[in-house]
């Protein structure tokens, strides 16, 4: 178990399809860069997490991951008010499994 710190921005959960081809710190750094760029362009935290999950999935595919890929980014900062459609606060993106 890992203790959570107040300065933590997000939690990155992913299947081995991602972790087989990206190191922990590399995935975290890529996610943070994607989210920062999205925020700079005016994206919400939720949209930024969705973009980062998609980019991480594509990075795993581009690196030749042979397993299914699921990436979930959970925003740990102050939540935004819920939209009228009540979508969940976590964002996930899954890539298709590819045959070897």
JSON list of N, CA and C in Angstrom, two decimals, residues 19-66:
[
{"chain": "A", "resi": 19, "resn": "UNK", "atom": "N", "xyz": [2.27, -1.24, -18.64]},
{"chain": "A", "resi": 19, "resn": "UNK", "atom": "CA", "xyz": [3.47, -1.36, -17.81]},
{"chain": "A", "resi": 19, "resn": "UNK", "atom": "C", "xyz": [4.54, -2.25, -18.44]},
{"chain": "A", "resi": 20, "resn": "UNK", "atom": "N", "xyz": [4.16, -3.12, -19.36]},
{"chain": "A", "resi": 20, "resn": "UNK", "atom": "CA", "xyz": [5.16, -3.95, -20.05]},
{"chain": "A", "resi": 20, "resn": "UNK", "atom": "C", "xyz": [6.07, -3.14, -20.95]},
{"chain": "A", "resi": 21, "resn": "UNK", "atom": "N", "xyz": [5.61, -1.95, -21.38]},
{"chain": "A", "resi": 21, "resn": "UNK", "atom": "CA", "xyz": [6.40, -1.17, -22.34]},
{"chain": "A", "resi": 21, "resn": "UNK", "atom": "C", "xyz": [6.77, 0.23, -21.85]},
{"chain": "A", "resi": 22, "resn": "UNK", "atom": "N", "xyz": [6.22, 0.68, -20.73]},
{"chain": "A", "resi": 22, "resn": "UNK", "atom": "CA", "xyz": [6.58, 1.98, -20.16]},
{"chain": "A", "resi": 22, "resn": "UNK", "atom": "C", "xyz": [6.95, 1.80, -18.69]},
{"chain": "A", "resi": 23, "resn": "UNK", "atom": "N", "xyz": [8.03, 2.42, -18.29]},
{"chain": "A", "resi": 23, "resn": "UNK", "atom": "CA", "xyz": [8.44, 2.40, -16.88]},
{"chain": "A", "resi": 23, "resn": "UNK", "atom": "C", "xyz": [7.49, 3.30, -16.08]},
{"chain": "A", "resi": 24, "resn": "UNK", "atom": "N", "xyz": [7.38, 3.05, -14.78]},
{"chain": "A", "resi": 24, "resn": "UNK", "atom": "CA", "xyz": [6.48, 3.81, -13.92]},
{"chain": "A", "resi": 24, "resn": "UNK", "atom": "C", "xyz": [6.66, 5.31, -14.07]},
{"chain": "A", "resi": 25, "resn": "UNK", "atom": "N", "xyz": [7.89, 5.79, -13.87]},
{"chain": "A", "resi": 25, "resn": "UNK", "atom": "CA", "xyz": [8.13, 7.23, -13.90]},
{"chain": "A", "resi": 25, "resn": "UNK", "atom": "C", "xyz": [7.91, 7.81, -15.29]},
{"chain": "A", "resi": 26, "resn": "UNK", "atom": "N", "xyz": [8.22, 7.04, -16.31]},
{"chain": "A", "resi": 26, "resn": "UNK", "atom": "CA", "xyz": [8.00, 7.49, -17.68]},
{"chain": "A", "resi": 26, "resn": "UNK", "atom": "C", "xyz": [6.50, 7.70, -17.95]},
{"chain": "A", "resi": 27, "resn": "UNK", "atom": "N", "xyz": [5.68, 6.78, -17.49]},
{"chain": "A", "resi": 27, "resn": "UNK", "atom": "CA", "xyz": [4.23, 6.90, -17.68]},
{"chain": "A", "resi": 27, "resn": "UNK", "atom": "C", "xyz": [3.68, 8.09, -16.90]},
{"chain": "A", "resi": 28, "resn": "UNK", "atom": "N", "xyz": [4.13, 8.26, -15.66]},
{"chain": "A", "resi": 28, "resn": "UNK", "atom": "CA", "xyz": [3.67, 9.39, -14.83]},
{"chain": "A", "resi": 28, "resn": "UNK", "atom": "C", "xyz": [4.09, 10.71, -15.47]},
{"chain": "A", "resi": 29, "resn": "UNK", "atom": "N", "xyz": [5.34, 10.80, -15.92]},
{"chain": "A", "resi": 29, "resn": "UNK", "atom": "CA", "xyz": [5.83, 12.03, -16.54]},
{"chain": "A", "resi": 29, "resn": "UNK", "atom": "C", "xyz": [5.05, 12.37, -17.80]},
{"chain": "A", "resi": 30, "resn": "UNK", "atom": "N", "xyz": [4.79, 11.37, -18.63]},
{"chain": "A", "resi": 30, "resn": "UNK", "atom": "CA", "xyz": [4.04, 11.58, -19.86]},
{"chain": "A", "resi": 30, "resn": "UNK", "atom": "C", "xyz": [2.61, 12.04, -19.54]},
{"chain": "A", "resi": 31, "resn": "UNK", "atom": "N", "xyz": [1.98, 11.40, -18.57]},
{"chain": "A", "resi": 31, "resn": "UNK", "atom": "CA", "xyz": [0.63, 11.80, -18.18]},
{"chain": "A", "resi": 31, "resn": "UNK", "atom": "C", "xyz": [0.61, 13.24, -17.67]},
{"chain": "A", "resi": 32, "resn": "UNK", "atom": "N", "xyz": [1.58, 13.60, -16.84]},
{"chain": "A", "resi": 32, "resn": "UNK", "atom": "CA", "xyz": [1.63, 14.95, -16.29]},
{"chain": "A", "resi": 32, "resn": "UNK", "atom": "C", "xyz": [1.85, 15.99, -17.38]},
{"chain": "A", "resi": 33, "resn": "UNK", "atom": "N", "xyz": [2.74, 15.70, -18.33]},
{"chain": "A", "resi": 33, "resn": "UNK", "atom": "CA", "xyz": [2.97, 16.63, -19.45]},
{"chain": "A", "resi": 33, "resn": "UNK", "atom": "C", "xyz": [1.70, 16.82, -20.26]},
{"chain": "A", "resi": 34, "resn": "UNK", "atom": "N", "xyz": [1.02, 15.73, -20.56]},
{"chain": "A", "resi": 34, "resn": "UNK", "atom": "CA", "xyz": [-0.23, 15.81, -21.33]},
{"chain": "A", "resi": 34, "resn": "UNK", "atom": "C", "xyz": [-1.28, 16.63, -20.59]},
{"chain": "A", "resi": 35, "resn": "UNK", "atom": "N", "xyz": [-1.42, 16.38, -19.31]},
{"chain": "A", "resi": 35, "resn": "UNK", "atom": "CA", "xyz": [-2.43, 17.09, -18.53]},
{"chain": "A", "resi": 35, "resn": "UNK", "atom": "C", "xyz": [-2.09, 18.58, -18.44]},
{"chain": "A", "resi": 36, "resn": "UNK", "atom": "N", "xyz": [-0.82, 18.90, -18.21]},
{"chain": "A", "resi": 36, "resn": "UNK", "atom": "CA", "xyz": [-0.41, 20.31, -18.14]},
{"chain": "A", "resi": 36, "resn": "UNK", "atom": "C", "xyz": [-0.69, 21.04, -19.45]},
{"chain": "A", "resi": 37, "resn": "UNK", "atom": "N", "xyz": [-0.36, 20.41, -20.57]},
{"chain": "A", "resi": 37, "resn": "UNK", "atom": "CA", "xyz": [-0.62, 21.03, -21.88]},
{"chain": "A", "resi": 37, "resn": "UNK", "atom": "C", "xyz": [-2.12, 21.25, -22.08]},
{"chain": "A", "resi": 38, "resn": "UNK", "atom": "N", "xyz": [-2.91, 20.27, -21.70]},
{"chain": "A", "resi": 38, "resn": "UNK", "atom": "CA", "xyz": [-4.36, 20.41, -21.86]},
{"chain": "A", "resi": 38, "resn": "UNK", "atom": "C", "xyz": [-4.90, 21.54, -20.99]},
{"chain": "A", "resi": 39, "resn": "UNK", "atom": "N", "xyz": [-4.41, 21.64, -19.74]},
{"chain": "A", "resi": 39, "resn": "UNK", "atom": "CA", "xyz": [-4.85, 22.72, -18.85]},
{"chain": "A", "resi": 39, "resn": "UNK", "atom": "C", "xyz": [-4.47, 24.08, -19.42]},
{"chain": "A", "resi": 40, "resn": "UNK", "atom": "N", "xyz": [-3.25, 24.17, -19.98]},
{"chain": "A", "resi": 40, "resn": "UNK", "atom": "CA", "xyz": [-2.80, 25.43, -20.57]},
{"chain": "A", "resi": 40, "resn": "UNK", "atom": "C", "xyz": [-3.71, 25.86, -21.72]},
{"chain": "A", "resi": 41, "resn": "UNK", "atom": "N", "xyz": [-4.31, 24.89, -22.40]},
{"chain": "A", "resi": 41, "resn": "UNK", "atom": "CA", "xyz": [-5.20, 25.19, -23.52]},
{"chain": "A", "resi": 41, "resn": "UNK", "atom": "C", "xyz": [-6.65, 25.36, -23.07]},
{"chain": "A", "resi": 42, "resn": "UNK", "atom": "N", "xyz": [-6.88, 25.36, -21.75]},
{"chain": "A", "resi": 42, "resn": "UNK", "atom": "CA", "xyz": [-8.21, 25.61, -21.22]},
{"chain": "A", "resi": 42, "resn": "UNK", "atom": "C", "xyz": [-9.06, 24.39, -20.95]},
{"chain": "A", "resi": 43, "resn": "UNK", "atom": "N", "xyz": [-8.50, 23.21, -21.04]},
{"chain": "A", "resi": 43, "resn": "UNK", "atom": "CA", "xyz": [-9.27, 21.99, -20.78]},
{"chain": "A", "resi": 43, "resn": "UNK", "atom": "C", "xyz": [-9.60, 21.87, -19.29]},
{"chain": "A", "resi": 44, "resn": "UNK", "atom": "N", "xyz": [-10.70, 21.23, -18.99]},
{"chain": "A", "resi": 44, "resn": "UNK", "atom": "CA", "xyz": [-11.03, 20.92, -17.60]},
{"chain": "A", "resi": 44, "resn": "UNK", "atom": "C", "xyz": [-10.10, 19.83, -17.10]},
{"chain": "A", "resi": 45, "resn": "UNK", "atom": "N", "xyz": [-10.08, 19.62, -15.81]},
{"chain": "A", "resi": 45, "resn": "UNK", "atom": "CA", "xyz": [-9.24, 18.55, -15.24]},
{"chain": "A", "resi": 45, "resn": "UNK", "atom": "C", "xyz": [-9.70, 17.20, -15.77]},
{"chain": "A", "resi": 46, "resn": "UNK", "atom": "N", "xyz": [-11.00, 17.02, -15.90]},
{"chain": "A", "resi": 46, "resn": "UNK", "atom": "CA", "xyz": [-11.54, 15.75, -16.40]},
{"chain": "A", "resi": 46, "resn": "UNK", "atom": "C", "xyz": [-11.12, 15.52, -17.85]},
{"chain": "A", "resi": 47, "resn": "UNK", "atom": "N", "xyz": [-11.23, 16.55, -18.68]},
{"chain": "A", "resi": 47, "resn": "UNK", "atom": "CA", "xyz": [-10.83, 16.43, -20.08]},
{"chain": "A", "resi": 47, "resn": "UNK", "atom": "C", "xyz": [-9.33, 16.16, -20.19]},
{"chain": "A", "resi": 48, "resn": "UNK", "atom": "N", "xyz": [-8.54, 16.82, -19.35]},
{"chain": "A", "resi": 48, "resn": "UNK", "atom": "CA", "xyz": [-7.09, 16.62, -19.37]},
{"chain": "A", "resi": 48, "resn": "UNK", "atom": "C", "xyz": [-6.74, 15.19, -19.01]},
{"chain": "A", "resi": 49, "resn": "UNK", "atom": "N", "xyz": [-7.44, 14.61, -18.03]},
{"chain": "A", "resi": 49, "resn": "UNK", "atom": "CA", "xyz": [-7.20, 13.22, -17.65]},
{"chain": "A", "resi": 49, "resn": "UNK", "atom": "C", "xyz": [-7.57, 12.28, -18.79]},
{"chain": "A", "resi": 50, "resn": "UNK", "atom": "N", "xyz": [-8.65, 12.58, -19.48]},
{"chain": "A", "resi": 50, "resn": "UNK", "atom": "CA", "xyz": [-9.08, 11.76, -20.62]},
{"chain": "A", "resi": 50, "resn": "UNK", "atom": "C", "xyz": [-8.03, 11.80, -21.74]},
{"chain": "A", "resi": 51, "resn": "UNK", "atom": "N", "xyz": [-7.51, 12.98, -22.02]},
{"chain": "A", "resi": 51, "resn": "UNK", "atom": "CA", "xyz": [-6.47, 13.13, -23.05]},
{"chain": "A", "resi": 51, "resn": "UNK", "atom": "C", "xyz": [-5.23, 12.34, -22.66]},
{"chain": "A", "resi": 52, "resn": "UNK", "atom": "N", "xyz": [-4.80, 12.47, -21.41]},
{"chain": "A", "resi": 52, "resn": "UNK", "atom": "CA", "xyz": [-3.60, 11.77, -20.95]},
{"chain": "A", "resi": 52, "resn": "UNK", "atom": "C", "xyz": [-3.77, 10.26, -21.03]},
{"chain": "A", "resi": 53, "resn": "UNK", "atom": "N", "xyz": [-4.94, 9.75, -20.65]},
{"chain": "A", "resi": 53, "resn": "UNK", "atom": "CA", "xyz": [-5.20, 8.31, -20.73]},
{"chain": "A", "resi": 53, "resn": "UNK", "atom": "C", "xyz": [-5.11, 7.82, -22.17]},
{"chain": "A", "resi": 54, "resn": "UNK", "atom": "N", "xyz": [-5.65, 8.61, -23.07]},
{"chain": "A", "resi": 54, "resn": "UNK", "atom": "CA", "xyz": [-5.60, 8.26, -24.49]},
{"chain": "A", "resi": 54, "resn": "UNK", "atom": "C", "xyz": [-4.16, 8.26, -25.02]},
{"chain": "A", "resi": 55, "resn": "UNK", "atom": "N", "xyz": [-3.39, 9.28, -24.64]},
{"chain": "A", "resi": 55, "resn": "UNK", "atom": "CA", "xyz": [-2.00, 9.37, -25.09]},
{"chain": "A", "resi": 55, "resn": "UNK", "atom": "C", "xyz": [-1.17, 8.21, -24.55]},
{"chain": "A", "resi": 56, "resn": "UNK", "atom": "N", "xyz": [-1.37, 7.84, -23.29]},
{"chain": "A", "resi": 56, "resn": "UNK", "atom": "CA", "xyz": [-0.63, 6.71, -22.72]},
{"chain": "A", "resi": 56, "resn": "UNK", "atom": "C", "xyz": [-0.98, 5.41, -23.44]},
{"chain": "A", "resi": 57, "resn": "UNK", "atom": "N", "xyz": [-2.25, 5.23, -23.76]},
{"chain": "A", "resi": 57, "resn": "UNK", "atom": "CA", "xyz": [-2.65, 4.03, -24.48]},
{"chain": "A", "resi": 57, "resn": "UNK", "atom": "C", "xyz": [-1.99, 3.98, -25.85]},
{"chain": "A", "resi": 58, "resn": "UNK", "atom": "N", "xyz": [-2.00, 5.10, -26.55]},
{"chain": "A", "resi": 58, "resn": "UNK", "atom": "CA", "xyz": [-1.36, 5.16, -27.87]},
{"chain": "A", "resi": 58, "resn": "UNK", "atom": "C", "xyz": [0.14, 4.93, -27.76]},
{"chain": "A", "resi": 59, "resn": "UNK", "atom": "N", "xyz": [0.77, 5.46, -26.72]},
{"chain": "A", "resi": 59, "resn": "UNK", "atom": "CA", "xyz": [2.21, 5.25, -26.54]},
{"chain": "A", "resi": 59, "resn": "UNK", "atom": "C", "xyz": [2.52, 3.76, -26.36]},
{"chain": "A", "resi": 60, "resn": "UNK", "atom": "N", "xyz": [1.69, 3.05, -25.61]},
{"chain": "A", "resi": 60, "resn": "UNK", "atom": "CA", "xyz": [1.90, 1.61, -25.41]},
{"chain": "A", "resi": 60, "resn": "UNK", "atom": "C", "xyz": [1.74, 0.86, -26.72]},
{"chain": "A", "resi": 61, "resn": "UNK", "atom": "N", "xyz": [0.74, 1.23, -27.51]},
{"chain": "A", "resi": 61, "resn": "UNK", "atom": "CA", "xyz": [0.54, 0.59, -28.82]},
{"chain": "A", "resi": 61, "resn": "UNK", "atom": "C", "xyz": [1.73, 0.87, -29.72]},
{"chain": "A", "resi": 62, "resn": "UNK", "atom": "N", "xyz": [2.17, 2.13, -29.75]},
{"chain": "A", "resi": 62, "resn": "UNK", "atom": "CA", "xyz": [3.31, 2.52, -30.59]},
{"chain": "A", "resi": 62, "resn": "UNK", "atom": "C", "xyz": [4.59, 1.79, -30.20]},
{"chain": "A", "resi": 63, "resn": "UNK", "atom": "N", "xyz": [4.70, 1.42, -28.94]},
{"chain": "A", "resi": 63, "resn": "UNK", "atom": "CA", "xyz": [5.89, 0.70, -28.47]},
{"chain": "A", "resi": 63, "resn": "UNK", "atom": "C", "xyz": [5.76, -0.81, -28.63]},
{"chain": "A", "resi": 64, "resn": "UNK", "atom": "N", "xyz": [4.69, -1.24, -29.24]},
{"chain": "A", "resi": 64, "resn": "UNK", "atom": "CA", "xyz": [4.55, -2.65, -29.56]},
{"chain": "A", "resi": 64, "resn": "UNK", "atom": "C", "xyz": [3.95, -3.52, -28.49]},
{"chain": "A", "resi": 65, "resn": "UNK", "atom": "N", "xyz": [3.17, -2.96, -27.58]},
{"chain": "A", "resi": 65, "resn": "UNK", "atom": "CA", "xyz": [2.52, -3.77, -26.56]},
{"chain": "A", "resi": 65, "resn": "UNK", "atom": "C", "xyz": [1.67, -4.84, -27.23]},
{"chain": "A", "resi": 66, "resn": "UNK", "atom": "N", "xyz": [1.81, -6.07, -26.79]},
{"chain": "A", "resi": 66, "resn": "UNK", "atom": "CA", "xyz": [1.08, -7.20, -27.37]},
{"chain": "A", "resi": 66, "resn": "UNK", "atom": "C", "xyz": [-0.13, -7.59, -26.52]}
]
